[in-house]
mmCIF file of C-alpha atoms in Angstrom:
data_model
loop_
_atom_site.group_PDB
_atom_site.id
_atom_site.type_symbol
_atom_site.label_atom_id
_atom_site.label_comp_id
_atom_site.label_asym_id
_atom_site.label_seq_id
_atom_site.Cartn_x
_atom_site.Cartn_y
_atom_site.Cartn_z
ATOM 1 C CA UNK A 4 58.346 154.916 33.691
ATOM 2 C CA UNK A 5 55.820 156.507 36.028
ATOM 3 C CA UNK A 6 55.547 154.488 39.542
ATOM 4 C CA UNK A 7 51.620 154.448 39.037
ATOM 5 C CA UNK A 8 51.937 152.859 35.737
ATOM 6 C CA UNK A 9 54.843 150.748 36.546
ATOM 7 C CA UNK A 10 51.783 149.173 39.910
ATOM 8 C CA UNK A 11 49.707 148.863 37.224
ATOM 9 C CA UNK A 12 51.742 146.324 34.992
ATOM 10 C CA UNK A 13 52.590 144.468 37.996
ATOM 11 C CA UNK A 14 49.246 144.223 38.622
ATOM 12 C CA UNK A 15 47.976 143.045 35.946
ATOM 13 C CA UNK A 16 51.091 140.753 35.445
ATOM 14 C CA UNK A 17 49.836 138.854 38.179
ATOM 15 C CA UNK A 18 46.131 139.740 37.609
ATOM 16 C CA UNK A 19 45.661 139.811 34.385
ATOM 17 C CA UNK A 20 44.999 135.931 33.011
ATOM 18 C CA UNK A 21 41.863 135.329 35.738
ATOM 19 C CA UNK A 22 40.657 139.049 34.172
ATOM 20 C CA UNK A 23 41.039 138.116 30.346
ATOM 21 C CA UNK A 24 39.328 134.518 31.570
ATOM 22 C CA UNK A 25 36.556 136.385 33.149
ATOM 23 C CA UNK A 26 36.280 138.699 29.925
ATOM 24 C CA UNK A 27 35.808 135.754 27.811
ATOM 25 C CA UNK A 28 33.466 133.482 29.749
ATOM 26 C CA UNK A 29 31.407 136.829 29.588
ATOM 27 C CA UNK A 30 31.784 137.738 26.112
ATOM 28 C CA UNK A 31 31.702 134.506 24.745
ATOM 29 C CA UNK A 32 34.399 136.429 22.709
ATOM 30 C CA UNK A 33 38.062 135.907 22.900
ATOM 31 C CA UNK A 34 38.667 139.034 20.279
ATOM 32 C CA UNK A 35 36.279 141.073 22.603
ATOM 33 C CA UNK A 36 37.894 139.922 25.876
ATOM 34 C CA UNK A 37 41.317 141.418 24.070
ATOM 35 C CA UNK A 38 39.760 144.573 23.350
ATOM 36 C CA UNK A 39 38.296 145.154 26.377
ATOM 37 C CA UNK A 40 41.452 143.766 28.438
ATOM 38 C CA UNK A 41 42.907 146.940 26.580
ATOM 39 C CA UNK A 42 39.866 149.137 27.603
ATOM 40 C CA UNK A 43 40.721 148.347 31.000
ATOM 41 C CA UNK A 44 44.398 149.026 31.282
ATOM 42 C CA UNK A 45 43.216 152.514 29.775
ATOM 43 C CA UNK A 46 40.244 153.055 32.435
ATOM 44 C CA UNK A 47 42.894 152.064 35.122
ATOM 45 C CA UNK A 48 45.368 153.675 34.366
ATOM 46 C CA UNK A 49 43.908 156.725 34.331
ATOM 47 C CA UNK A 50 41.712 155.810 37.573
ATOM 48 C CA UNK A 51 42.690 157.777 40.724
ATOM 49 C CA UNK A 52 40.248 156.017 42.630
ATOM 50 C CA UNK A 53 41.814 152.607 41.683
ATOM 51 C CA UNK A 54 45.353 154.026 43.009
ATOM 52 C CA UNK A 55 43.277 154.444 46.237
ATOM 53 C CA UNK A 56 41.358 151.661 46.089
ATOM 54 C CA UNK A 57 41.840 149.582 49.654
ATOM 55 C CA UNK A 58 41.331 146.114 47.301
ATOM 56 C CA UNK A 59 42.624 146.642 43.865
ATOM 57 C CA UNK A 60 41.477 143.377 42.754
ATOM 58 C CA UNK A 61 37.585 143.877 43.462
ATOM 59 C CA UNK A 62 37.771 147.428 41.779
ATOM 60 C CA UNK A 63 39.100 146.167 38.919
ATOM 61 C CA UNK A 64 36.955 142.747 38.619
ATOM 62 C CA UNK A 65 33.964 144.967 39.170
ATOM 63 C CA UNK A 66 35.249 147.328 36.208
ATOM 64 C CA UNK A 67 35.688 144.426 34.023
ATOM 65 C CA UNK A 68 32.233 143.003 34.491
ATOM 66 C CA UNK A 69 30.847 146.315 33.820
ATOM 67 C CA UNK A 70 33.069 146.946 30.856
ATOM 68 C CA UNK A 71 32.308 143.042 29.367
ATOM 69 C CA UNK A 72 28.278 143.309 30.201
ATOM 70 C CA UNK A 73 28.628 146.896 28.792
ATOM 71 C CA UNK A 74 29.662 145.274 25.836
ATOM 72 C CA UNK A 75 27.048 142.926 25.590
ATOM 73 C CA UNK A 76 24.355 145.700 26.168
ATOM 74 C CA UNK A 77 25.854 147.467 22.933
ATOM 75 C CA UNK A 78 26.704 144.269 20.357
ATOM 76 C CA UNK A 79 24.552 141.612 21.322
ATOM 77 C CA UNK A 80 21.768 141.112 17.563
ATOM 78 C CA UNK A 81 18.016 140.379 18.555
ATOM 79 C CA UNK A 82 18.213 136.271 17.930
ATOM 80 C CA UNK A 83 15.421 134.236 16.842
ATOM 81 C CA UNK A 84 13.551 133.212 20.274
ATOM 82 C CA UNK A 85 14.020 129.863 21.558
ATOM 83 C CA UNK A 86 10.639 129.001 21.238
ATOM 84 C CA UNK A 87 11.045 129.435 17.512
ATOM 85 C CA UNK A 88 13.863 127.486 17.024
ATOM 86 C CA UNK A 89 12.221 122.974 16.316
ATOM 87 C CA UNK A 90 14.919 121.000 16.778
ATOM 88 C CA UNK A 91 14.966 117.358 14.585
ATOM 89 C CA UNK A 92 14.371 114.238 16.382
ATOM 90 C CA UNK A 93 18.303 113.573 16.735
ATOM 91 C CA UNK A 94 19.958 112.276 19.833
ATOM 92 C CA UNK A 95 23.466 113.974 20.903
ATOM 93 C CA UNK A 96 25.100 116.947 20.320
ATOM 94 C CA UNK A 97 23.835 118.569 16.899
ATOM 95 C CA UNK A 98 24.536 121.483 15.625
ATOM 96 C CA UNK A 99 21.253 122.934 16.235
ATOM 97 C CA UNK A 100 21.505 121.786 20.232
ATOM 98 C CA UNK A 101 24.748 123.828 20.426
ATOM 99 C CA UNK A 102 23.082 126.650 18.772
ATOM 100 C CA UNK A 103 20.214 126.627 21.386
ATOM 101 C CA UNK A 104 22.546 126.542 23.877
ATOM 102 C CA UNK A 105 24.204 129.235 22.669
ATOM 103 C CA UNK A 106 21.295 131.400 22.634
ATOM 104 C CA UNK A 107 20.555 130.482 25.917
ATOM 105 C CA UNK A 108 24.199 131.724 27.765
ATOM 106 C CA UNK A 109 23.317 134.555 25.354
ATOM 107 C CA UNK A 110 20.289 135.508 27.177
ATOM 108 C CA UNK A 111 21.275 134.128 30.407
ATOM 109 C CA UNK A 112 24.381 136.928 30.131
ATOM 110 C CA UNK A 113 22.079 139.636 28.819
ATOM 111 C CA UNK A 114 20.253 139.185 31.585
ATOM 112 C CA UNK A 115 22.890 139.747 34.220
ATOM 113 C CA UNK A 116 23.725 142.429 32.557
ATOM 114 C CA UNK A 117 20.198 144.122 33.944
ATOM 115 C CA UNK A 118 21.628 142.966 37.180
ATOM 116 C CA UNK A 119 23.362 146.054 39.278
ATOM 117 C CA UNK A 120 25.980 146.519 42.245
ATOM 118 C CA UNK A 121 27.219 143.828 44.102
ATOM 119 C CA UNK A 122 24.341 141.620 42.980
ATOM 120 C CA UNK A 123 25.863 141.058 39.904
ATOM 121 C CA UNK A 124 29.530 141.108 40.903
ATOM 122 C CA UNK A 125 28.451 138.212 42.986
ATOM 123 C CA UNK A 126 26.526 136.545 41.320
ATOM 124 C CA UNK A 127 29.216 136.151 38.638
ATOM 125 C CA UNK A 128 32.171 135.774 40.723
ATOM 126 C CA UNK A 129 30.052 132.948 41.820
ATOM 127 C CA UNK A 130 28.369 131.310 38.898
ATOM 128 C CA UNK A 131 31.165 132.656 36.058
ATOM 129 C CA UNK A 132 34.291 131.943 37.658
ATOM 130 C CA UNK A 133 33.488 129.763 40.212
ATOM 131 C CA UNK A 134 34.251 131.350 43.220
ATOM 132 C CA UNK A 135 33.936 129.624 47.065
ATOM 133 C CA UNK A 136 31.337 131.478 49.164
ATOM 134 C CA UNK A 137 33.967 131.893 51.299
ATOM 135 C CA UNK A 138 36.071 133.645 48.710
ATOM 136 C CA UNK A 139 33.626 135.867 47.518
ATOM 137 C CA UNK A 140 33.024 137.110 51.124
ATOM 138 C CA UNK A 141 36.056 137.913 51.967
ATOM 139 C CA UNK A 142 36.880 139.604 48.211
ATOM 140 C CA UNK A 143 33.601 142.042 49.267
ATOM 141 C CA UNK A 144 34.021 142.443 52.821
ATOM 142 C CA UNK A 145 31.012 140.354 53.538
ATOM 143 C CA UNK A 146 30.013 137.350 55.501
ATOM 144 C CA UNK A 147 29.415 133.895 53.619
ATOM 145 C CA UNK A 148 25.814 133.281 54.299
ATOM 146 C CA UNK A 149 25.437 136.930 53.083
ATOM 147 C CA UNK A 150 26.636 136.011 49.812
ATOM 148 C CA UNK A 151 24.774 133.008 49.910
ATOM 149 C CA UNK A 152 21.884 135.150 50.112
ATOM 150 C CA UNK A 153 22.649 137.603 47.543
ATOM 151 C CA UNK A 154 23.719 134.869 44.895
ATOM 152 C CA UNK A 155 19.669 133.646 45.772
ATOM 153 C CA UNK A 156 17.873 136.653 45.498
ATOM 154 C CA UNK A 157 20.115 137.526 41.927
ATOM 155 C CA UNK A 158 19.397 133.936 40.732
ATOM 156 C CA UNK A 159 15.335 134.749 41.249
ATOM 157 C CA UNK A 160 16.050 138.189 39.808
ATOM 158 C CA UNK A 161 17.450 136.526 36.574
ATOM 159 C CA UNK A 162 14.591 133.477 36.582
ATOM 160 C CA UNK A 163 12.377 136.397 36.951
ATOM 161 C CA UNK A 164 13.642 138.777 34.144
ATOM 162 C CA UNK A 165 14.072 135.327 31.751
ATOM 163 C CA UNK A 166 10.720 134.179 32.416
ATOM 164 C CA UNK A 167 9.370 137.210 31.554
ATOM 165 C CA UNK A 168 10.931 137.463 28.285
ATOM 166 C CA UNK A 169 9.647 134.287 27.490
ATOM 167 C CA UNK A 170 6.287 135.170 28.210
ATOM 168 C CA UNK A 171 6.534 138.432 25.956
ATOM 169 C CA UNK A 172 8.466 136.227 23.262
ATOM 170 C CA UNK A 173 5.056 133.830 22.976
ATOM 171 C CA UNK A 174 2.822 136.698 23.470
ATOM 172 C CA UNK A 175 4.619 138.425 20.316
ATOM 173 C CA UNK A 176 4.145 135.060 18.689
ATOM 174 C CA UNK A 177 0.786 134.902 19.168
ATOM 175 C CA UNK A 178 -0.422 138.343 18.117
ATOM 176 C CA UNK A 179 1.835 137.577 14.738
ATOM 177 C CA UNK A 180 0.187 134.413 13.968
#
C-alpha cells in the first residue's frame, strides 16, 4: 500500500469518529455525514497540500465543514417560514415544536454556511462541537481572546443575516396577502 495512503488511514483511524460527528451535527444527516466522510477520504487522499499540511487535523476539519455546508448549500428545500408555521395551544414537546425547531437549526446552519474562512471554522468548532477557547486557539494558531472575538463578530454576522431573512420572509408575506 502506498505510504501516503497508508498516513491517511491512520489518520483517520484516530480522526475519523470526531469528523463523522462533526458531519452529522452539520448535516442533520447521518446518511449524508457517510457520504461525505467518503468525499473526504477522496479529496484527501488526493490532496498534496494536506501531505504538507503543518496541522493535518485543522486542514481536514476545515475541508469537512466546507464539504458538509457545501452540502447544505446544494440539498437544503425552501421550507415554509417560521412565521407561517401557528402552533396549537399545547404545552411540551409536540410534534409541531420539534418541527419548528428543526427549521430553525436548518436556517441557523444555512446561515453559517454564508459564513467564510476562519470565521466559520470557529465559530463551529466552537458552537458545533463544543470546543474550549483555549482549544480552538491553539488548533488555529491564535490567541484565546482572539477567538473570543471572532466567535462574537460571526455570532452578529449570523443574527444579522437571520434577521434579515426574517424581515424579507414578512415583507414577502405582506405583499402576498
Amino acid at each position: 500500500m502506498d505510504e501516503q495512503l497508508e498516513r491517511l488511514l491512520e489518520f483517520l483511524e484516530s480522526s475519523g469518529p470526531g469528523l463523522h460527528a462533526m458531519l452529522t451535527r452539520l448535516t442533520l444527516r447521518e446518511d449524508a455525514a457517510e457520504d461525505l466522510m467518503q468525499e473526504l477520504f477522496i479529496r484527501l487522499s488526493k490532496s498534496k497540500a494536506f501531505e504538507r499540511a503543518r496541522n493535518r487535523g485543522a486542514y481536514a476539519r476545515r475541508c469537512a465543514i466546507n464539504l458538509a455546508l457545501d452540502w447544505r448549500q446544494r440539498s437544503t428545500p425552501n421550507h415554509l417560514p417560521l412565521d407561517e408555521v401557528r402552533e396549537r395551544g399545547s404545552g411540551g414537546n409536540s410534534p409541531l415544536r420539534g418541527l419548528i425547531q428543526r427549521e430553525e437549526m436548518e436556517r441557523i446552519l444555512q446561515a453559517i454556511s454564508r459564513l467564510r474562512g476562519i470565521s466559520r471554522e470557529s465559530f463551529v468548532m466552537r458552537y458545533i462541537q463544543q470546543e474550549s477557547y483555549e482549544r480552538i486557539a491553539q488548533e488555529l494558531g491564535r490567541r484565546p481572546h482572539q477567538v473570543r472575538a471572532l466567535c462574537s463578530k460571526a455570532m452578529a454576522q449570523l443574527r444579522n443575516m437571520l434577521n434579515s431573512s426574517r424581515l424579507q420572509a414578512s415583507r414577502k408575506g405582506a405583499s402576498d396577502a
